[in-house]
Each structure stands twice: as C-alpha cells, then as structure tokens.
C-alpha cells in the first residue's frame, strides 16, 4: 500500500525485517545477552560532549540496531533533519520552518528563512536580552518608586512556562540568589495569588511570555497582575512600563495589552512554543543565571545539534534514543516512557519533556493526513529518584506493563552543598545504579529460594527483569550539560516523528478544548444557553451553577 507514491512505514522492508527479527528474538533475556557478549557494556556505550549513554541494558542486539538504522535510512530522518537545519518549512500543517537550532547557532552562521539570514536577528535579541538582564541583576533597572527589582514573576503557559521554569530549577545553584523567581501559569487564580501574596509591587517585575500573546490563561493572569500592581502603587498607569516586559512574536497584541514595545523582546514564528526556552522566552532564566551562563547553555545545545547533524548513525545519540522508542512502541507494544532523573534540581525536567514529546508526537495521522496504523508518541512521565522508588517503581519492576526508562545522574553533587550533604550523593547514585541493575536483571525464582524464602512467597518476590533502561551519566548539572540534555531529547523526538511520518511541530489537539471552554464559560457565569451542549456537560454545568448559588 502506498501513500502519495510513498511506501507506508509498516510496509517498508526494513519494518518487516524488524517484525521478523522481533519474533526471532522471542523472550531473549538481558542476562543471556550479557552472558553472550562480555564486552556488551563497553560496546553499547556512547559519549557525546559531557554525556555518557549506556544503552547496554536495552533489549537489543547488533542486528536490532542495524535494522533500526536501516529503518531510519528508509524513512525521511536524514532528509528532514537537513531540511530542518536549512530552514525549510517542515511544519507542513502550519507551513512554517522549524528552526530552534538557529537560536544557538554561532554569530557567523548563515541560516535563511525566505531568503533572509535569521542569525543576526537572533544575536541582536540575545544581546538586548543580556543587557536587560544585567540591568535587573545589578539593580540599575528601577521600579516605579525608584527601588531595584527583588522578584521576577514569569507569566506564561506551556512552552512559555515549562522551559524557563524547568531550567531555573535545574540551574538554581547558578542563579542570583538575592533575586526571587516565580512562575505563574495556571488560570486558577490560586496560582497568581500564591505567587503574589507576600510580594511588594514596588520591587516586582513581571515578564509576560507568550508567543501569540492571545493565550487566554496568560492574558488573564497578566491582566490580573497589572491590576494588582496598579492597586499597590496608587493607580499610576506609568508604573506598568517599569514593572512589565513582554516576550512575544506579536508586537501588535503586546501594545494592545498596554506594554510598551520598547520593553518587548521578540522571537519568531519558526520557533515552536515547546522548543522556545533558549529564545527570548528564557528571559526569566537569563536574568536568574546571567548572560554568560545562558550562553554556556546555548553552547551545550549547539554541541548536541552538531553531533546530531554530523555523527554517523552508529554513534548518533538522538538517533539511537529515537529508534529505541520506535522499537518498543512497535514491537513490544510499550505505551509509556519513564524519565527518571536522579537529581533534585531536575524535578521539573520530566514535566518539561511531557510537552516536548507528547505535544510533538501525540499524533494519529501522518504528514499526508492518513491515519497511521503504528504507535506514535508514548506517555512520558516520571519524577526524580529516589522519591519515585517509594511510589511507583513497584509497577516498573513487577507490573504487567513494559515501560522503558531513562535514568539520568551526575557524578558530582553541586558545589554549594555542605560536605555532609555532598556525602549523600554516593547514596543517591547507588540507588540509580541499583535500579538499573534490578530492572534489567531482576531476581530469578531460584535466587529467591536460595535466600530461604518460603515457596508460596517465591512468585511474589521474583523480579522478572528485562525492563530496559538507558543510563545517562554526566559529570555535573552545568548550564552546558543541561543544554546538551534538552537538545538530546529535542532531536530524539524529531527522529521519532520523522520515522512515524507525522508532523511533530503542530499541536491542533490543543485547540478544541480551548474553543469549547470559551463557549461554555458564559453558561457558567450568566446561565447562557450553549447550543449543542451534550446532556452530561449540561448537567455538570447546572450542578456547578447551583453549587455557586447562581
Ligand atoms: O498548548 C498549546 C500552546 O500553543 C503551546 O504549544 C504553547 O507552548 C502554549 O500554548 C503557549 O502559547 P503562547 O506562548 O502563545 O502563549
């Protein structure tokens, strides 16, 4: 069966060869794979920049990897990758270029969109952002009453929140500790309330971050924040210019909101929201860590970009991780992927990846609009170890679902920990290594019996193993390493979208709920008739109104 002249993914010889290979592998265990190859751990390891990837605990053989690479070669991965880096409009449903890689390109690079080199504009904005950040950090930027800024509140949602919020947490030890940073996203008024309740408007700076500047949650929160500011500073409208800056692609809407466009930092429609935190959307982070650290982070992104673009398929980390996900989704029916960072500072990393991965690859039709008959993006989830171990790892070890996982850890604790706390790092990392081991190799019934366990308890205490993991080990969680990690996942998601033949860069699935919320709101407030409201939702609306005494 062909689709516009192309052979569909599941009809490709490489796909069918993989299906056949999967059947031949049967229930081969990781114990057998390691026993059969004393050099497996060493051979299935890869160094990229500051990251070391151990993928030896994956349920794959040399033949699996060869066939997966053949699959990649038979699909659009390489062609689309080049097209992306060149600035072609690979986001087909929105007819846009996909150029987050230009955000970290060196100043002398030439990347053209519609015949115009975008790199000078990227660096000009970066310079403006840096100058602004320095003014806030040094106290030169003054609020309406002449006081320096003490708290920066980022108002944004989705890609305009998750990236900067995640990276701020990740790089806390590198931040200006004398400043306070808060991130408000939820349209639940409680979010803004909690962020502002102990703040002084005279020393608070709001960064309203929204690519479109039409996102209802962000505009609603920004409007309420402006009211809070004006109430606190005596109602003088000129205060807004000293306490509100915007990050957006939409100057018109920013001006209409009442923010001086001189206080606006721009980016471009070729930066997708979930790929935007190294654009001006990262302004709150830039203020927090300063321009030098921010540029180090961009260098980390660039290192991974160059690796992805130039490394041969056998040594290409994003390609490898992407293909492993394709393997488990297609041939093990894996539905989920866990990302388990053994770093408290990466507490928001998986939440960030959820948008990156699930908004990109949560698609059911191919690039031509035909329904796909293969699995696309997994459910991405996870929280930092060791907390997860005492919550849901039980299911990872002994449940009925196969959930491949990434274990991420760092050799060194952050420098500012006291010696006593730094000593805890070995215990943290011992847990990471132990989990990878237990997930992979489990514990056989005979091993359980050998411990003298009563026969009726043996099945309960047996660990089947063969739960695949990749361990990503880095020296320390520096700005550069964070950039490398994020770009690794960005390109992994890219590879999977290219293999699955989907548009990873649109997000139409978010629209319907937005439209319906706008339609339902008048019914909640005024009891207005909503034509076509289904009986279940109509009943819930009526109950809600009654509970609100309306
Ligand atoms: O959730 C949909 C979405 O468009 C995301 O892709 C985006 O990151 C988020 O909304 C916020 O959009 P904006 O930056 O335009 O406010």
Coordinates of C-alpha atoms and ligand atoms in Angstrom, one line a residue:
X1 CA 0.0 0.0 0.0
X2 CA 1.4 3.4 -1.0
X3 CA 0.6 6.9 0.2
X4 CA 1.1 9.6 -2.3
X5 CA 3.6 7.4 -4.1
X6 CA 5.5 6.6 -0.8
X7 CA 5.6 3.2 0.8
X8 CA 3.9 3.4 4.2
X9 CA 6.1 2.8 7.2
X10 CA 4.7 -0.6 8.1
X11 CA 5.1 -1.8 4.5
X12 CA 8.8 -1.0 4.3
X13 CA 11.1 -4.0 4.0
X14 CA 13.1 -2.7 7.0
X15 CA 10.0 -2.6 9.2
X16 CA 9.0 -6.1 8.1
X17 CA 12.5 -7.3 8.8
X18 CA 12.3 -5.8 12.3
X19 CA 9.0 -7.6 12.9
X20 CA 10.6 -10.8 11.8
X21 CA 13.6 -10.1 13.9
X22 CA 11.5 -9.4 17.0
X23 CA 9.7 -12.7 16.5
X24 CA 13.1 -14.5 16.3
X25 CA 14.4 -12.7 19.5
X26 CA 11.4 -14.1 21.4
X27 CA 12.0 -13.9 25.1
X28 CA 15.7 -13.4 25.0
X29 CA 16.8 -12.0 28.3
X30 CA 19.3 -9.3 29.2
X31 CA 21.1 -12.0 31.3
X32 CA 21.6 -14.0 28.1
X33 CA 22.6 -11.0 26.1
X34 CA 25.3 -10.0 28.6
X35 CA 26.4 -13.6 29.1
X36 CA 26.9 -13.9 25.3
X37 CA 29.0 -10.8 25.0
X38 CA 31.5 -9.9 27.7
X39 CA 32.1 -6.6 26.0
X40 CA 28.5 -5.6 25.7
X41 CA 28.6 -2.8 28.3
X42 CA 31.6 -1.2 26.7
X43 CA 30.3 -1.6 23.1
X44 CA 26.9 -0.2 23.9
X45 CA 28.2 3.0 25.4
X46 CA 28.4 6.4 23.8
X47 CA 30.0 9.7 24.8
X48 CA 28.6 13.0 23.5
X49 CA 30.0 16.2 25.0
X50 CA 29.6 15.8 28.7
X51 CA 27.1 13.0 28.5
X52 CA 27.8 9.2 28.6
X53 CA 25.0 7.0 27.5
X54 CA 24.9 3.3 28.5
X55 CA 22.3 1.5 26.4
X56 CA 23.6 -2.0 27.1
X57 CA 20.5 -2.7 29.2
X58 CA 18.2 -2.3 26.2
X59 CA 16.6 -5.4 24.7
X60 CA 18.5 -5.2 21.5
X61 CA 21.3 -6.9 19.6
X62 CA 23.7 -5.7 17.0
X63 CA 21.2 -7.0 14.5
X64 CA 18.3 -5.0 16.1
X65 CA 20.4 -1.8 16.0
X66 CA 21.4 -2.5 12.4
X67 CA 17.8 -3.0 11.3
X68 CA 16.6 0.1 13.2
X69 CA 19.3 2.2 11.4
X70 CA 18.2 0.6 8.2
X71 CA 14.6 1.7 9.0
X72 CA 15.8 5.2 9.7
X73 CA 17.6 5.2 6.4
X74 CA 14.5 4.1 4.6
X75 CA 12.4 6.9 6.1
X76 CA 12.8 10.7 6.0
X77 CA 15.0 11.1 9.1
X78 CA 18.2 12.3 7.3
X79 CA 16.3 14.4 4.7
X80 CA 14.0 16.1 7.2
X81 CA 17.0 16.7 9.5
X82 CA 18.8 18.6 6.8
X83 CA 15.6 20.4 5.8
X84 CA 15.1 21.5 9.4
X85 CA 18.6 22.8 9.8
X86 CA 18.4 24.6 6.5
X87 CA 15.2 26.4 7.5
X88 CA 12.7 24.6 5.2
X89 CA 9.1 24.6 6.1
X90 CA 8.9 21.1 7.5
X91 CA 6.0 22.0 9.8
X92 CA 3.6 21.2 6.9
X93 CA 0.2 21.9 8.5
X94 CA 1.3 25.3 9.7
X95 CA 3.6 25.9 6.7
X96 CA 6.4 27.0 8.9
X97 CA 10.1 26.5 9.2
X98 CA 11.3 24.7 12.4
X99 CA 14.5 26.5 13.4
X100 CA 15.1 26.3 17.2
X101 CA 18.6 25.2 16.2
X102 CA 19.1 28.7 14.8
X103 CA 18.7 30.1 18.4
X104 CA 22.0 28.6 19.3
X105 CA 23.8 29.0 16.0
X106 CA 27.1 30.9 16.1
X107 CA 27.0 34.5 15.1
X108 CA 28.7 33.8 11.8
X109 CA 26.4 31.1 10.7
X110 CA 24.0 31.7 7.8
X111 CA 20.5 30.2 8.1
X112 CA 18.0 31.6 5.7
X113 CA 14.2 31.7 6.0
X114 CA 12.6 33.1 2.9
X115 CA 15.9 34.3 1.6
X116 CA 16.8 36.2 4.8
X117 CA 19.6 35.2 7.2
X118 CA 17.9 34.9 10.6
X119 CA 21.2 34.6 12.6
X120 CA 21.9 38.3 13.0
X121 CA 18.5 38.9 14.4
X122 CA 18.9 36.0 16.9
X123 CA 22.1 37.5 18.2
X124 CA 20.7 41.0 18.3
X125 CA 17.9 39.9 20.5
X126 CA 20.3 37.9 22.6
X127 CA 22.4 41.0 23.2
X128 CA 19.3 43.1 24.1
X129 CA 18.1 40.3 26.5
X130 CA 21.6 40.2 28.1
X131 CA 21.8 44.0 28.5
X132 CA 18.3 44.0 30.1
X133 CA 19.2 41.1 32.4
X134 CA 22.3 42.8 33.6
X135 CA 20.3 45.9 34.4
X136 CA 17.9 43.9 36.5
X137 CA 20.6 41.9 38.2
X138 CA 22.8 44.9 39.0
X139 CA 19.8 46.9 40.4
X140 CA 20.2 49.5 37.7
X141 CA 16.7 48.8 36.5
X142 CA 14.4 50.6 38.9
X143 CA 10.7 50.1 39.6
X144 CA 8.2 52.9 39.6
X145 CA 9.1 54.1 43.1
X146 CA 12.9 54.0 42.4
X147 CA 13.6 50.7 44.1
X148 CA 15.5 47.9 42.5
X149 CA 13.8 44.7 41.5
X150 CA 13.7 41.8 44.0
X151 CA 11.3 39.4 42.4
X152 CA 10.8 38.4 38.8
X153 CA 7.4 36.7 38.0
X154 CA 7.2 34.9 34.7
X155 CA 3.6 34.7 33.4
X156 CA 3.2 32.2 30.6
X157 CA 1.9 28.7 30.0
X158 CA 3.1 25.6 28.0
X159 CA 6.3 26.3 26.3
X160 CA 6.3 29.8 27.7
X161 CA 6.5 28.5 31.2
X162 CA 7.7 24.9 31.4
X163 CA 11.1 25.5 29.8
X164 CA 12.2 28.5 31.8
X165 CA 10.7 27.1 35.0
X166 CA 12.4 23.7 34.5
X167 CA 15.8 25.3 33.6
X168 CA 15.6 27.8 36.5
X169 CA 15.1 24.8 38.9
X170 CA 17.8 22.8 37.2
X171 CA 20.4 25.7 37.5
X172 CA 19.4 27.0 40.9
X173 CA 22.9 26.9 42.2
X174 CA 24.0 29.2 39.3
X175 CA 21.2 31.8 40.0
X176 CA 21.5 35.2 41.6
X177 CA 20.2 34.1 45.0
X178 CA 19.4 37.6 46.1
X179 CA 16.7 37.7 43.5
X180 CA 13.5 35.6 43.8
X181 CA 11.9 34.0 40.7
X182 CA 8.3 32.7 40.4
X183 CA 6.4 31.1 37.6
X184 CA 2.7 31.5 37.1
X185 CA 0.9 29.5 34.5
X186 CA -2.5 28.2 35.7
X187 CA -5.6 30.2 35.1
X188 CA -6.7 29.1 38.5
X189 CA -6.5 32.4 40.4
X190 CA -4.8 30.5 43.2
X191 CA -1.6 30.3 41.2
X192 CA -1.2 34.1 40.9
X193 CA -2.5 34.6 44.4
X194 CA 0.2 32.3 45.9
X195 CA 2.9 33.9 43.8
X196 CA 2.0 37.4 44.7
X197 CA 0.7 37.2 48.3
X198 CA 3.9 38.2 50.0
X199 CA 5.3 40.4 47.3
X200 CA 5.8 44.1 47.2
X201 CA 4.6 45.6 43.9
X202 CA 7.4 48.2 44.1
X203 CA 10.1 45.6 43.7
X204 CA 8.3 43.1 41.4
X205 CA 9.0 42.7 37.7
X206 CA 6.5 40.7 35.5
X207 CA 7.7 39.0 32.4
X208 CA 4.7 38.2 30.3
X209 CA 5.8 35.4 28.0
X210 CA 3.5 34.4 25.2
X211 CA 4.4 33.6 21.6
X212 CA 1.0 34.5 20.3
X213 CA 0.0 36.9 23.1
X214 CA -3.5 35.6 22.8
X215 CA -3.3 32.6 25.1
X216 CA -6.3 33.1 27.5
X217 CA -4.6 31.9 30.6
X218 CA -1.6 34.2 30.2
X219 CA -3.5 37.2 29.2
X220 CA -6.0 36.7 32.1
X221 CA -3.2 36.3 34.6
X222 CA -1.2 39.3 33.2
X223 CA -4.3 41.5 33.3
X224 CA -4.9 40.5 37.0
X225 CA -1.2 41.1 37.8
X226 CA -1.4 44.5 36.2
X227 CA -4.4 45.3 38.4
X228 CA -2.5 44.1 41.5
X229 CA 0.4 46.3 40.6
X230 CA -1.7 49.4 40.0
X231 CA -3.7 48.8 43.2
X232 CA -0.4 48.5 45.1
X233 CA 1.3 51.6 43.5
X234 CA -1.6 54.1 43.7
X235 CA -3.1 53.5 40.2
X236 CA -0.5 55.5 38.2
X237 CA -0.6 53.8 34.7
X238 CA 3.0 54.8 34.0
X239 CA 4.1 52.3 36.6
X240 CA 3.3 49.5 34.1
X241 CA 6.3 50.4 31.9
X242 CA 8.7 49.9 34.9
X243 CA 7.2 46.6 36.0
X244 CA 6.0 44.8 32.9
X245 CA 8.1 43.5 30.0
X246 CA 6.8 41.1 27.3
X247 CA 8.3 38.3 25.3
X248 CA 6.4 37.6 22.1
X249 CA 6.2 37.3 18.3
X250 CA 3.2 39.6 18.3
X251 CA 4.1 43.3 18.8
X252 CA 0.6 44.4 18.0
X253 CA -1.1 42.4 20.7
X254 CA 1.7 43.4 23.2
X255 CA 1.0 47.1 22.5
X256 CA -2.8 46.5 22.7
X257 CA -2.2 45.0 26.2
X258 CA -0.5 48.2 27.3
X259 CA 3.1 47.1 27.4
X260 CA 5.5 49.5 25.7
X261 CA 7.0 47.6 22.7
X262 CA 10.3 49.1 23.7
X263 CA 10.0 46.6 26.6
X264 CA 9.3 43.7 24.3
X265 CA 11.8 41.0 23.3
X266 CA 10.9 39.3 20.1
X267 CA 11.2 35.8 18.7
X268 CA 9.8 34.3 15.5
X269 CA 7.1 32.0 14.2
X270 CA 9.8 29.5 13.3
X271 CA 10.4 28.8 17.0
X272 CA 7.8 26.3 18.3
X273 CA 6.5 27.0 21.8
X274 CA 7.9 23.8 23.2
X275 CA 11.2 24.5 21.6
X276 CA 11.5 28.1 22.7
X277 CA 13.2 28.3 26.1
X278 CA 16.5 29.2 24.5
X279 CA 14.9 32.1 22.7
X280 CA 13.7 35.3 24.5
X281 CA 11.2 33.0 26.3
X282 CA 14.1 32.2 28.5
X283 CA 14.4 35.8 29.7
X284 CA 13.5 34.9 33.3
X285 CA 16.2 32.2 33.3
X286 CA 18.6 34.7 31.7
X287 CA 18.0 37.2 34.5
X288 CA 18.5 34.4 37.0
X289 CA 21.7 32.9 35.7
X290 CA 23.2 35.9 33.8
X291 CA 24.2 36.1 30.2
X292 CA 27.5 34.2 30.5
X293 CA 25.8 31.1 31.9
X294 CA 23.0 31.4 29.4
X295 CA 25.5 31.4 26.6
X296 CA 27.2 28.4 28.1
X297 CA 23.8 26.6 28.0
X298 CA 23.4 27.6 24.3
X299 CA 26.8 26.2 23.6
X300 CA 25.6 22.9 25.1
X301 CA 22.6 22.9 22.8
X302 CA 24.8 23.6 19.9
X303 CA 27.2 20.8 20.7
X304 CA 24.3 18.4 20.5
X305 CA 22.9 20.0 17.4
X306 CA 26.2 19.5 15.7
X307 CA 26.5 15.9 16.9
X308 CA 23.0 15.1 15.7
X309 CA 23.8 16.6 12.3
X310 CA 27.2 15.1 11.7
X311 CA 27.7 11.9 13.8
X312 CA 27.4 8.7 11.9
X313 CA 24.3 6.7 12.6
X314 CA 26.1 4.1 14.7
X315 CA 27.3 6.8 17.1
X316 CA 24.4 9.3 16.9
X317 CA 22.8 9.6 20.3
X318 CA 19.5 11.3 19.4
X319 CA 19.0 8.8 16.5
X320 CA 19.7 5.9 18.8
X321 CA 17.3 7.0 21.5
X322 CA 14.6 7.8 19.0
X323 CA 14.9 4.4 17.3
X324 CA 14.8 2.6 20.6
X325 CA 11.5 4.2 21.3
X326 CA 10.2 3.2 17.9
X327 CA 11.4 -0.4 18.6
X328 CA 9.5 -0.7 21.9
X329 CA 6.3 1.0 20.7
X330 CA 6.1 -1.0 17.5
X331 CA 7.3 -4.4 18.6
X332 CA 6.7 -4.6 22.4
X333 CA 3.5 -2.6 22.4
X334 CA 5.1 -0.3 25.0
X335 CA 2.8 2.6 25.7
X336 CA 4.9 4.7 28.0
X337 CA 8.4 6.0 28.6
X338 CA 9.7 7.0 32.0
X339 CA 12.3 9.7 32.5
X340 CA 13.8 9.3 36.0
X341 CA 16.4 12.0 36.9
X342 CA 18.5 11.3 40.0
X343 CA 18.8 15.0 40.7
X344 CA 16.5 17.1 42.9
X345 CA 17.3 20.0 40.6
X346 CA 15.7 18.2 37.7
X347 CA 12.4 18.0 39.5
X348 CA 10.6 19.7 36.6
X349 CA 12.6 18.0 33.8
X350 CA 10.0 15.3 33.0
X351 CA 7.1 17.8 33.1
X352 CA 9.0 19.8 30.5
X353 CA 9.7 16.7 28.4
X354 CA 6.0 15.8 28.6
X355 CA 5.1 18.9 26.5
X356 CA 8.2 18.5 24.2
X357 CA 7.4 14.8 23.5
X358 CA 3.6 14.5 23.8
X359 CA 2.6 17.7 22.1
X360 CA 5.1 16.9 19.3
X361 CA 4.3 13.3 18.7
X362 CA 0.9 12.7 20.1
X363 CA -0.5 12.5 16.6
X364 CA -2.7 10.0 14.8
X365 CA -2.4 10.9 11.2
X366 CA 0.7 11.0 9.0
X367 CA 2.0 14.1 7.2
X368 CA -0.4 13.5 4.4
X369 CA -3.4 13.3 6.8
X370 CA -3.8 9.5 6.6
X371 CA -4.4 7.6 9.8
X372 CA -1.3 5.8 11.0
X373 CA -1.5 2.1 11.8
X374 CA 1.5 2.2 14.1
X375 CA 2.1 3.6 17.5
X376 CA 3.3 7.1 17.8
X377 CA 4.4 9.1 20.9
X378 CA 4.5 7.4 24.3
X379 CA 3.0 8.6 27.5
X380 CA 6.1 10.3 29.1
X381 CA 6.2 10.5 32.8
X382 CA 8.5 10.3 35.8
X383 CA 9.8 12.2 38.8
X384 CA 13.2 12.4 40.4
X385 CA 14.7 9.4 42.1
X386 CA 14.8 8.3 44.8
X387 CA 11.2 9.5 45.6
X388 CA 9.7 7.5 42.7
X389 CA 11.2 4.3 44.1
X390 CA 8.9 4.6 47.1
X391 CA 5.9 5.3 45.0
X392 CA 5.6 3.7 41.5
X393 CA 8.7 1.7 40.8
X394 CA 6.9 -1.3 42.1
X395 CA 4.9 -1.3 38.9
X396 CA 8.1 -0.8 36.8
X397 CA 9.6 -3.9 38.5
X398 CA 6.8 -6.3 38.8
X399 CA 3.8 -4.9 36.9
X400 CA 2.4 -6.3 33.7
X401 CA 3.5 -3.3 31.6
X402 CA 6.8 -2.8 29.9
X403 CA 7.9 0.7 30.5
X404 CA 11.3 1.6 29.1
X405 CA 13.1 4.2 31.2
X406 CA 15.9 6.7 31.1
X407 CA 17.9 7.0 34.3
X408 CA 19.8 10.3 34.5
X409 CA 22.5 11.0 37.0
X410 CA 25.5 13.2 37.7
X411 CA 28.9 12.2 39.1
X412 CA 29.3 15.3 41.2
X413 CA 26.9 17.0 43.6
X414 CA 26.5 20.7 43.2
X415 CA 29.4 22.7 44.6
X416 CA 27.4 24.6 47.2
X417 CA 26.3 21.6 49.2
X418 CA 27.9 21.3 52.6
X419 CA 30.4 18.3 53.0
X420 CA 27.8 16.3 54.9
X421 CA 25.1 16.8 52.2
X422 CA 27.6 16.2 49.4
X423 CA 28.4 12.9 51.1
X424 CA 24.8 11.8 50.5
X425 CA 25.4 11.9 46.8
X426 CA 27.0 8.5 46.7
X427 CA 23.9 7.0 48.2
X428 CA 21.7 8.8 45.6
X429 CA 23.8 7.4 42.8
X430 CA 24.0 4.0 44.3
X431 CA 20.2 4.0 44.1
X432 CA 20.3 4.9 40.4
X433 CA 22.8 2.1 39.6
X434 CA 20.9 -0.4 41.7
X435 CA 17.6 0.4 40.0
X436 CA 19.1 0.0 36.5
X437 CA 20.6 -3.4 37.6
X438 CA 17.3 -4.6 39.2
X439 CA 15.2 -3.5 36.3
X440 CA 17.5 -5.3 33.8
X441 CA 18.4 -8.5 35.6
X442 CA 15.7 -8.9 38.2
X443 CA 15.9 -11.9 40.6
X444 CA 15.0 -15.4 39.5
X445 CA 12.8 -17.8 41.5
X446 CA 15.9 -19.9 42.2
X447 CA 17.8 -16.9 43.6
X448 CA 14.8 -16.1 45.8
X449 CA 14.6 -19.7 47.0
X450 CA 18.3 -19.7 47.8
X451 CA 17.6 -16.9 50.2
X452 CA 15.4 -19.3 52.1
X453 CA 12.1 -17.7 51.1
X454 CA 9.0 -19.9 51.7
X455 CA 7.8 -21.5 48.5
X456 CA 4.4 -19.7 48.5
X457 CA 6.2 -16.3 48.5
X458 CA 8.6 -17.1 45.7
X459 CA 6.4 -15.8 42.9
X460 CA 5.8 -12.6 44.9
X461 CA 9.4 -12.0 45.5
X462 CA 10.6 -12.8 42.0
X463 CA 11.6 -10.0 39.7
X464 CA 11.4 -10.8 36.1
X465 CA 13.9 -8.2 34.9
X466 CA 14.3 -7.3 31.2
X467 CA 12.9 -3.8 31.9
X468 CA 15.0 -1.8 29.5
X469 CA 16.8 1.4 30.6
X470 CA 19.3 3.8 29.2
X471 CA 21.6 5.4 31.8
X472 CA 22.7 8.9 31.0
X473 CA 25.6 9.9 33.2
X474 CA 27.2 13.3 33.2
X475 CA 29.9 14.9 35.3
X476 CA 27.7 17.6 36.8
X477 CA 24.5 19.5 36.0
X478 CA 26.1 22.6 34.5
X479 CA 24.4 25.0 32.1
X480 CA 26.2 23.3 29.2
X481 CA 25.1 19.9 30.2
X482 CA 21.5 21.0 30.6
X483 CA 21.6 22.4 27.1
X484 CA 23.0 19.1 25.8
X485 CA 20.4 17.1 27.6
X486 CA 17.5 19.2 26.3
X487 CA 18.8 19.1 22.8
X488 CA 19.3 15.4 23.0
X489 CA 15.6 14.9 23.8
X490 CA 14.5 17.5 21.2
X491 CA 16.3 15.6 18.5
X492 CA 15.1 12.2 19.8
X493 CA 11.6 13.5 19.5
X494 CA 12.4 14.7 16.0
X495 CA 13.8 11.3 14.9
X496 CA 10.7 9.5 16.1
X497 CA 8.3 12.0 14.4
X498 CA 10.3 11.5 11.1
X499 CA 10.2 7.7 11.3
X500 CA 6.5 7.8 12.2
X501 CA 5.9 10.2 9.3
X502 CA 4.0 12.7 11.5
X503 CA 4.2 16.4 11.8
X504 CA 5.9 16.9 15.2
X505 CA 5.6 20.6 15.1
X506 CA 1.9 21.4 15.1
X507 CA -0.5 21.0 18.1
X508 CA -4.0 21.1 16.7
X509 CA -5.1 18.7 19.5
X510 CA -5.0 21.6 22.0
X511 CA -7.5 23.7 20.0
X512 CA -10.8 22.0 20.6
X513 CA -10.7 22.3 24.4
X514 CA -9.8 26.0 24.1
X515 CA -12.8 26.7 21.8
X516 CA -15.2 24.7 23.9
X517 CA -14.0 26.5 27.1
X518 CA -14.8 29.8 25.6
X519 CA -18.3 28.6 24.6
X520 CA -19.0 27.1 28.0
X521 CA -17.8 30.0 30.1
X522 CA -20.9 32.2 29.5
X523 CA -23.1 29.3 30.6
X524 CA -21.3 29.2 33.9
X525 CA -21.4 32.9 34.5
X526 CA -24.7 34.0 33.1
X527 CA -26.5 30.8 32.6
X528 CA -26.5 31.4 28.9
X529 CA -27.8 28.7 26.6
X530 CA -25.0 26.8 24.9
X531 CA -26.3 25.4 21.7
X532 CA -25.4 21.7 21.2
X533 CA -24.2 21.1 24.8
X534 CA -24.3 17.4 25.5
X535 CA -26.5 16.2 28.3
X536 CA -23.6 15.2 30.6
X537 CA -21.8 18.5 30.3
X538 CA -25.1 20.4 30.6
X539 CA -25.9 18.5 33.8
X540 CA -22.5 19.3 35.2
X541 CA -22.8 23.0 34.3
X542 CA -26.2 23.2 36.1
X543 CA -24.8 21.5 39.2
X544 CA -21.9 23.8 39.2
X545 CA -24.2 26.8 39.0
X546 CA -26.3 25.5 41.8
X547 CA -23.3 25.0 44.0
X548 CA -22.2 28.5 43.3
X549 CA -25.7 29.7 44.3
X550 CA -26.5 31.0 40.8
Ligands
LIG1 O1 -0.8 24.4 24.4 C1 -0.8 25.0 23.2 C2 0.3 26.0 23.1 O2 0.1 26.6 21.8 C3 1.7 25.5 23.2 O3 2.2 24.9 22.1 C4 2.4 26.7 23.7 O4 3.6 26.4 24.2 C5 1.4 27.3 24.7 O5 0.1 27.0 24.1 C6 1.6 28.8 25.0 O6 1.4 29.5 23.9 P1 1.8 31.1 23.8 O7 3.3 31.1 24.1 O8 1.4 31.6 22.5 O9 1.1 31.8 25.0

